[in-house]
mmCIF file of C-alpha atoms in Angstrom:
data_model
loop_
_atom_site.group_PDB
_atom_site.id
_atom_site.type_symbol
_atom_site.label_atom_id
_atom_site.label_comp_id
_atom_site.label_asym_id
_atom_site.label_seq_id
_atom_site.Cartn_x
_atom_site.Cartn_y
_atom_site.Cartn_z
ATOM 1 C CA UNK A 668 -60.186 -15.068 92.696
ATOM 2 C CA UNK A 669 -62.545 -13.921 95.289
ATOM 3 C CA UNK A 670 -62.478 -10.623 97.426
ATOM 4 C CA UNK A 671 -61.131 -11.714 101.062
ATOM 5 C CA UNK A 672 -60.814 -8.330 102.649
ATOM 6 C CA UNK A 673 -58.180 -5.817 102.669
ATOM 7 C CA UNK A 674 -55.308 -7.782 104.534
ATOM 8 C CA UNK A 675 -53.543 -10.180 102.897
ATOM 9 C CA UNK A 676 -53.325 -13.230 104.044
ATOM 10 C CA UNK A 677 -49.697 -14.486 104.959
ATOM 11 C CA UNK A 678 -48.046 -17.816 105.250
ATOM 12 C CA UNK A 679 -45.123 -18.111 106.780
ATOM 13 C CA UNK A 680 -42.638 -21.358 106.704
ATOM 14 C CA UNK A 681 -39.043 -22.534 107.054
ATOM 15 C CA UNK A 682 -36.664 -22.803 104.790
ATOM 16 C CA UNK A 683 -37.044 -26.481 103.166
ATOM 17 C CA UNK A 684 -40.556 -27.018 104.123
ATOM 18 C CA UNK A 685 -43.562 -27.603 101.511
ATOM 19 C CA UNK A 686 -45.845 -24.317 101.090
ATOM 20 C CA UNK A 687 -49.500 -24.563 100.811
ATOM 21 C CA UNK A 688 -51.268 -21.873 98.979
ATOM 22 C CA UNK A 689 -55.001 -21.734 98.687
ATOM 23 C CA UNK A 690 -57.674 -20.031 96.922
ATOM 24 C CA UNK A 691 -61.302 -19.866 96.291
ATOM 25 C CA UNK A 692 -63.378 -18.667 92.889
ATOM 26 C CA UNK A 693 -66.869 -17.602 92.466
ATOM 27 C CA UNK A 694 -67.358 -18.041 88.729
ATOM 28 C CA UNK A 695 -68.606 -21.875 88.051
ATOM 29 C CA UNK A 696 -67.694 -20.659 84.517
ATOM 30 C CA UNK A 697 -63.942 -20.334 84.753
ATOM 31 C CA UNK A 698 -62.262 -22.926 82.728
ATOM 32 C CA UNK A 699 -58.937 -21.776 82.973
ATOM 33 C CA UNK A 700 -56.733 -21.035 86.152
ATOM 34 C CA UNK A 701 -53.314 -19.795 86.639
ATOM 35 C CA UNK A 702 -50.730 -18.981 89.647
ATOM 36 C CA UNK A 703 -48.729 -15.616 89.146
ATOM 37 C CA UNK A 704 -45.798 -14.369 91.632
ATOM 38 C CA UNK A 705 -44.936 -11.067 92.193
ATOM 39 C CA UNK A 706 -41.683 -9.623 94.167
ATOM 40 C CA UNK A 707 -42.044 -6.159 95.958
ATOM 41 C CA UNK A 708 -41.872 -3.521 93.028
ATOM 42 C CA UNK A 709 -42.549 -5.837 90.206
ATOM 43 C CA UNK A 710 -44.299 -7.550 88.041
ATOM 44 C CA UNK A 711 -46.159 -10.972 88.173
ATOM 45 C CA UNK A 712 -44.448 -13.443 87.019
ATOM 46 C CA UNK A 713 -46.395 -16.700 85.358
ATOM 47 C CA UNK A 714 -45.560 -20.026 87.686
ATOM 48 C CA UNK A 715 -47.958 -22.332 86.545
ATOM 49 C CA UNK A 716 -51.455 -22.754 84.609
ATOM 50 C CA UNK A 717 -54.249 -25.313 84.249
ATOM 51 C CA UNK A 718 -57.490 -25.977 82.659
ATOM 52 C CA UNK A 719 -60.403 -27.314 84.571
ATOM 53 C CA UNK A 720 -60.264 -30.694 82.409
ATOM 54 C CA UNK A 721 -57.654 -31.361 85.036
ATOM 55 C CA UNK A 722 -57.346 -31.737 88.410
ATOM 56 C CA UNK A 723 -53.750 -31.622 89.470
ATOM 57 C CA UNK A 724 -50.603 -30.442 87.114
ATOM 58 C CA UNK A 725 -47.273 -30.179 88.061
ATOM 59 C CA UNK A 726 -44.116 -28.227 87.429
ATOM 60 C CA UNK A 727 -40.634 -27.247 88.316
ATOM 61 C CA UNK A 728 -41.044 -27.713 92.400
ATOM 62 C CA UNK A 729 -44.756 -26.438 92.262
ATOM 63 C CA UNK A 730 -48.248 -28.240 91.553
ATOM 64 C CA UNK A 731 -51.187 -26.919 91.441
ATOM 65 C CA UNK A 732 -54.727 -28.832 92.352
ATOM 66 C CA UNK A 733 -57.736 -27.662 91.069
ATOM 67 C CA UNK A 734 -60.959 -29.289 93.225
ATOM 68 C CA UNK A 735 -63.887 -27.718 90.725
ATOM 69 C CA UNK A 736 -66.682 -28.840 92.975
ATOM 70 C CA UNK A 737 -65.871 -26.745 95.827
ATOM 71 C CA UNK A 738 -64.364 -24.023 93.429
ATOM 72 C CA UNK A 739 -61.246 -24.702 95.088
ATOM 73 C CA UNK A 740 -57.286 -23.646 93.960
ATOM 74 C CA UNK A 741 -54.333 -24.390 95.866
ATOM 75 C CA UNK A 742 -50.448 -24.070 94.959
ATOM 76 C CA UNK A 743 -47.902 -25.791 96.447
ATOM 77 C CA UNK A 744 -44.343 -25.291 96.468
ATOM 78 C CA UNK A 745 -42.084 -27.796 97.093
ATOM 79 C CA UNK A 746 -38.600 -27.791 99.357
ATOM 80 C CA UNK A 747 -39.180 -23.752 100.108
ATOM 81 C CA UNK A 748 -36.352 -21.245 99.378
ATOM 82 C CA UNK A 749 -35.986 -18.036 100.530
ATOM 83 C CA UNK A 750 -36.158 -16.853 97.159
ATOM 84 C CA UNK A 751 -39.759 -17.689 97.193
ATOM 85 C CA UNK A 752 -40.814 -15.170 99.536
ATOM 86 C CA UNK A 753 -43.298 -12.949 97.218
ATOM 87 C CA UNK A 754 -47.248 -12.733 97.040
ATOM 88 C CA UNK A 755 -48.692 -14.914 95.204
ATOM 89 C CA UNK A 756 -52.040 -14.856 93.367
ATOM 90 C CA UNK A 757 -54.151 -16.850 91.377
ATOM 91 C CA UNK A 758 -56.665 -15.515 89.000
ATOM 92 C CA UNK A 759 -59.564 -17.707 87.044
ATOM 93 C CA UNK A 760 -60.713 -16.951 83.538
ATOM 94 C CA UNK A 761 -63.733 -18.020 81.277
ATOM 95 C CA UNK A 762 -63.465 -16.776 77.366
ATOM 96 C CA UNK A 763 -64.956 -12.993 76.728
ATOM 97 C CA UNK A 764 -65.961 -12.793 73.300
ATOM 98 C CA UNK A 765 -62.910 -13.955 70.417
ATOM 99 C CA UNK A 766 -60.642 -17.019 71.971
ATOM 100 C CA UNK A 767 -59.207 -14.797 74.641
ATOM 101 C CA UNK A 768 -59.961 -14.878 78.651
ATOM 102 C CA UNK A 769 -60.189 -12.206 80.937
ATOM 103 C CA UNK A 770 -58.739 -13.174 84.066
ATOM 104 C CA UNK A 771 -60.130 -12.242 87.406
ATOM 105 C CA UNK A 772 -57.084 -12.100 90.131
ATOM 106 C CA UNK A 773 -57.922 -13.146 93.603
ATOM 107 C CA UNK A 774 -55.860 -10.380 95.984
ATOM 108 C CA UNK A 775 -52.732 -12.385 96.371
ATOM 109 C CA UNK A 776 -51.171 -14.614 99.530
ATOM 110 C CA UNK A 777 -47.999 -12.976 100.863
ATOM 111 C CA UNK A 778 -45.157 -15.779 101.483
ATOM 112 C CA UNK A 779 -42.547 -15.398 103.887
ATOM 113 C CA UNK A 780 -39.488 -18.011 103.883
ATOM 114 C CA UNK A 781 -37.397 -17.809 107.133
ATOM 115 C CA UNK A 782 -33.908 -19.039 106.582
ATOM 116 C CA UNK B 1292 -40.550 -8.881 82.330
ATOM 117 C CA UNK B 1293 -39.990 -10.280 78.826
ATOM 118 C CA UNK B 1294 -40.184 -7.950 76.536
ATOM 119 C CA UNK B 1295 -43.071 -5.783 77.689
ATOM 120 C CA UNK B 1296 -41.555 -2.227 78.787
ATOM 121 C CA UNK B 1297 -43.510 0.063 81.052
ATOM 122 C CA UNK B 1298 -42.482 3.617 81.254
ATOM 123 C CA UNK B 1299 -41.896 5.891 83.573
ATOM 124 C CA UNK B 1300 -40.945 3.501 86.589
ATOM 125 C CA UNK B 1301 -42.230 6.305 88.714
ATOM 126 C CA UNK B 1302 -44.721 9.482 87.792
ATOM 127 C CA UNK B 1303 -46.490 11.709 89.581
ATOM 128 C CA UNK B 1304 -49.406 13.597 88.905
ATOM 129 C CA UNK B 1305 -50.664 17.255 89.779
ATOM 130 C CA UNK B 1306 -54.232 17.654 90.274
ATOM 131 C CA UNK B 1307 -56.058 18.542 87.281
ATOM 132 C CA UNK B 1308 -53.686 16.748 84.920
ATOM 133 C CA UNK B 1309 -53.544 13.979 82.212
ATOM 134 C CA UNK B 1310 -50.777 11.833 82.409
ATOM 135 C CA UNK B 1311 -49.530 9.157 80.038
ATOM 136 C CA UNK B 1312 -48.140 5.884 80.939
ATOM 137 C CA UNK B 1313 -46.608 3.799 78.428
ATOM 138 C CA UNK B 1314 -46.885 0.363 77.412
ATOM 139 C CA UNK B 1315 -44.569 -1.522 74.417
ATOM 140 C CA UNK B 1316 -44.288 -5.106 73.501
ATOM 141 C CA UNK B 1317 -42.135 -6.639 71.174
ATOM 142 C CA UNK B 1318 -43.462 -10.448 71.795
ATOM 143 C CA UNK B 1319 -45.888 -9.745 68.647
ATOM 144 C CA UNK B 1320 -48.730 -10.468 70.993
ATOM 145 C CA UNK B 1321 -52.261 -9.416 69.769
ATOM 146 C CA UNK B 1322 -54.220 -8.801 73.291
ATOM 147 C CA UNK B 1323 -52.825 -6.262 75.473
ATOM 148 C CA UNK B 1324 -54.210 -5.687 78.919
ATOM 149 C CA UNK B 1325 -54.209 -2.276 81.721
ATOM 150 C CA UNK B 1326 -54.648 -3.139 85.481
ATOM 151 C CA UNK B 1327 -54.538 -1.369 87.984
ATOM 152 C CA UNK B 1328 -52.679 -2.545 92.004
ATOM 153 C CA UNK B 1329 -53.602 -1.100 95.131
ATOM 154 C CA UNK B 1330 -51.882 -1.700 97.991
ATOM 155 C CA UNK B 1331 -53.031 -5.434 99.765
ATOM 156 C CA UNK B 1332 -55.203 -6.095 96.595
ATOM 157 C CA UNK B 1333 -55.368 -8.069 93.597
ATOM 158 C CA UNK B 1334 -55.614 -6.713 90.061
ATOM 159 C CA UNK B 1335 -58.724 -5.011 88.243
ATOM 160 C CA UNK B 1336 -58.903 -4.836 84.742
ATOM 161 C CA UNK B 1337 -58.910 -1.266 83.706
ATOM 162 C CA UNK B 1338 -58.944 -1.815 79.976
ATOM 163 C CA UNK B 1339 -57.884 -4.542 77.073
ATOM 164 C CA UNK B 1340 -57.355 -4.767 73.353
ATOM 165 C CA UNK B 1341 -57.640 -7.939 71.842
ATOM 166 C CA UNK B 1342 -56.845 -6.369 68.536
ATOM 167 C CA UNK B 1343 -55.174 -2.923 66.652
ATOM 168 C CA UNK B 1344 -57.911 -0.406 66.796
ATOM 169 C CA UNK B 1345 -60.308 -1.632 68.915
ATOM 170 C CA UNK B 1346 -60.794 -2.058 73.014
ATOM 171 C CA UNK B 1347 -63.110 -2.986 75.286
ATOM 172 C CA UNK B 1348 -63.743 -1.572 79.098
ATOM 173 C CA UNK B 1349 -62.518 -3.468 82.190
ATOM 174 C CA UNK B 1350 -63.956 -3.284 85.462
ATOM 175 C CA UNK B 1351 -62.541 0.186 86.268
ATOM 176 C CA UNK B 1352 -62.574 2.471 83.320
ATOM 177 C CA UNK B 1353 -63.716 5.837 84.282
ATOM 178 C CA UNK B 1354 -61.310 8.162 84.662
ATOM 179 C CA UNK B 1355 -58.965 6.498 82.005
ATOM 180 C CA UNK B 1356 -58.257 6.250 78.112
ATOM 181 C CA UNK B 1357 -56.671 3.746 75.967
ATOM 182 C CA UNK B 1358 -55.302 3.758 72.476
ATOM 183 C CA UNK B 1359 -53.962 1.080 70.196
ATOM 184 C CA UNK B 1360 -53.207 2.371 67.235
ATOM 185 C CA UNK B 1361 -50.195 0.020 66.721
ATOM 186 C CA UNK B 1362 -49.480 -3.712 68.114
ATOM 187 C CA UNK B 1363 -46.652 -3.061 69.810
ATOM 188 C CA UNK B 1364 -47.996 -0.314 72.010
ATOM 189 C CA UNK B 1365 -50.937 0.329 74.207
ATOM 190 C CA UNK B 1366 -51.171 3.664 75.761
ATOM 191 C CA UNK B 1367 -53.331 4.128 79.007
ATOM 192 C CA UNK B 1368 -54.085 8.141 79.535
ATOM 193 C CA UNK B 1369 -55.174 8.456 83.644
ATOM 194 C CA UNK B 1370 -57.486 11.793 83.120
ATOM 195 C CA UNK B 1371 -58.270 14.488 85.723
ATOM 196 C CA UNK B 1372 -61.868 12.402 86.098
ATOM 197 C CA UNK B 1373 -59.839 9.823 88.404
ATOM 198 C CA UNK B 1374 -59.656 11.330 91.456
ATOM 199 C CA UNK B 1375 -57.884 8.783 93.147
ATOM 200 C CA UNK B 1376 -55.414 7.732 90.985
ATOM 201 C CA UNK B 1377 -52.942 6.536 93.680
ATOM 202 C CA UNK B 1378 -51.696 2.550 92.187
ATOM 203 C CA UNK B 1379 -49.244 0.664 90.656
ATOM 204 C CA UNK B 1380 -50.240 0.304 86.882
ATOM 205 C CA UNK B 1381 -49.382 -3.069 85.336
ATOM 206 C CA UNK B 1382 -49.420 -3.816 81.413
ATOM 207 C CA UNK B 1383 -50.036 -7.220 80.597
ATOM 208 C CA UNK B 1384 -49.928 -8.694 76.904
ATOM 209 C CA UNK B 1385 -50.742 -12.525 75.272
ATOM 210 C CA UNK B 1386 -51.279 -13.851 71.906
ATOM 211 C CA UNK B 1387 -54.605 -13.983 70.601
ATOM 212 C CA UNK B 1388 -55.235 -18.125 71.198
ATOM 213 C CA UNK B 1389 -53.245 -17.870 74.606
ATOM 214 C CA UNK B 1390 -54.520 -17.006 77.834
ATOM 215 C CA UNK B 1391 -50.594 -16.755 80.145
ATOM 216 C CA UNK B 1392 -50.261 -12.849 80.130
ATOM 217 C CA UNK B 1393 -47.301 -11.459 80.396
ATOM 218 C CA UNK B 1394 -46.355 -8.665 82.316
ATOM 219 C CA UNK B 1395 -44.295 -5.654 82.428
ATOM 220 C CA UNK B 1396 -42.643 -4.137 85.728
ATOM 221 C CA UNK B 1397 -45.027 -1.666 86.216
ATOM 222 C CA UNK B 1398 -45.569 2.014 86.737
ATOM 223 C CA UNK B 1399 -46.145 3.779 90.324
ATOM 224 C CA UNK B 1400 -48.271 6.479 89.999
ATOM 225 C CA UNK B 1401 -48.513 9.187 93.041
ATOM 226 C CA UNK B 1402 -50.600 12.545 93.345
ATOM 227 C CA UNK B 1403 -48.145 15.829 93.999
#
């Protein structure tokens, strides 16, 4: 993830609609990408992961796309709930020594689903 | 939070002290991981273990102390040297061949 300044970005959208979530990487090394939520007071929670020998994957109402030449990430959500509303962030990874990655997390989109 | 328990929920910290926040898995993960949340920012990597008795620095690690003296539990000592120790702490844990951490709910650290 890069460093975007100290206010969050926000997206806001209705209840039903797609959500488009983007976000941009510096490392040209990162192989590995990965979208976390995280509700007010917890955790992140793992959504959805890829590996930059792919450009689009897709999961339970989410996808994520993965452009590598413009060191591009974007998340989107399909049919928006208002159980969605969280930040989200993505974080990028290249292998640190043993088979392990460190991650690096961007500083998070904060979603808002209005009913 | 599946398995990876943070404790205290909430601690707060008089000037001058250590404090202890603790970290336990029971996923039988190998890596474990310390970041650190301010408010409106991402995560930064305080530090990581990949293995039992050894880790490695993050981005952030002065003022703080790690152990790992058993899998299951990664210790992560905030010392009197961080003078702004103000954050959410987040533990985060994966196997060794995985890279999807897994994290706990977190501790919120404030300065009486």
């Amino acid at each position: 993830g890069e460093s975007v300044g100290l206010h969050l970005p926000t997206l806001s959208v209705q209840e039903g609609d797609n959500s488009i979530i983007n976000c941009a990487y510096s490392n040209s090394a990162s192989d590995y990408f990965i979208w976390y939520k995280q509700e007010s007071g917890k955790g992140p929670q793992f959504i959805i992961d890829i590996r930059s020998n792919m450009d689009k994957r897709q999961g339970q109402r989410v996808t994520v796309l993965l452009n590598k030449t413009v060191k591009h990430l974007s998340l989107q959500i399909a049919a928006t709930q208002p159980g969605d509303s969280a930040v989200y962030f993505c974080a990028d990874g290249a292998q640190s020594g043993g088979s392990n990655y460190k991650l690096t997390f961007g500083k998070g989109t904060l979603l808002t689903v209005n009913p | 939070d599946g398995g990876i328990t943070q404790s205290p929920k909430y601690l707060f910290r008089k000037e001058g002290q250590n404090v202890t926040l603790s970290c336990e898995q029971n996923l039988n993960h190998d890596a474990m991981y310390w970041y650190r949340q301010d408010p409106g920012q991402g995560l930064r990597l305080i530090y990581y273990s990949q293995i039992v008795n050894d880790f490695q620095k993050g981005d952030i690690a002065e003022g703080y102390s790690v152990s790992r003296e058993k899998k299951e539990s990664f210790p992560l000592t905030v010392t009197s040297a961080q003078k702004n120790p103000t954050a959410f702490y987040l533990c985060a844990s994966n196997t060794g061949t995985g890279n999807i951490q897994y994290f706990g709910a977190g501790t919120r650290l404030s300065v009486l």
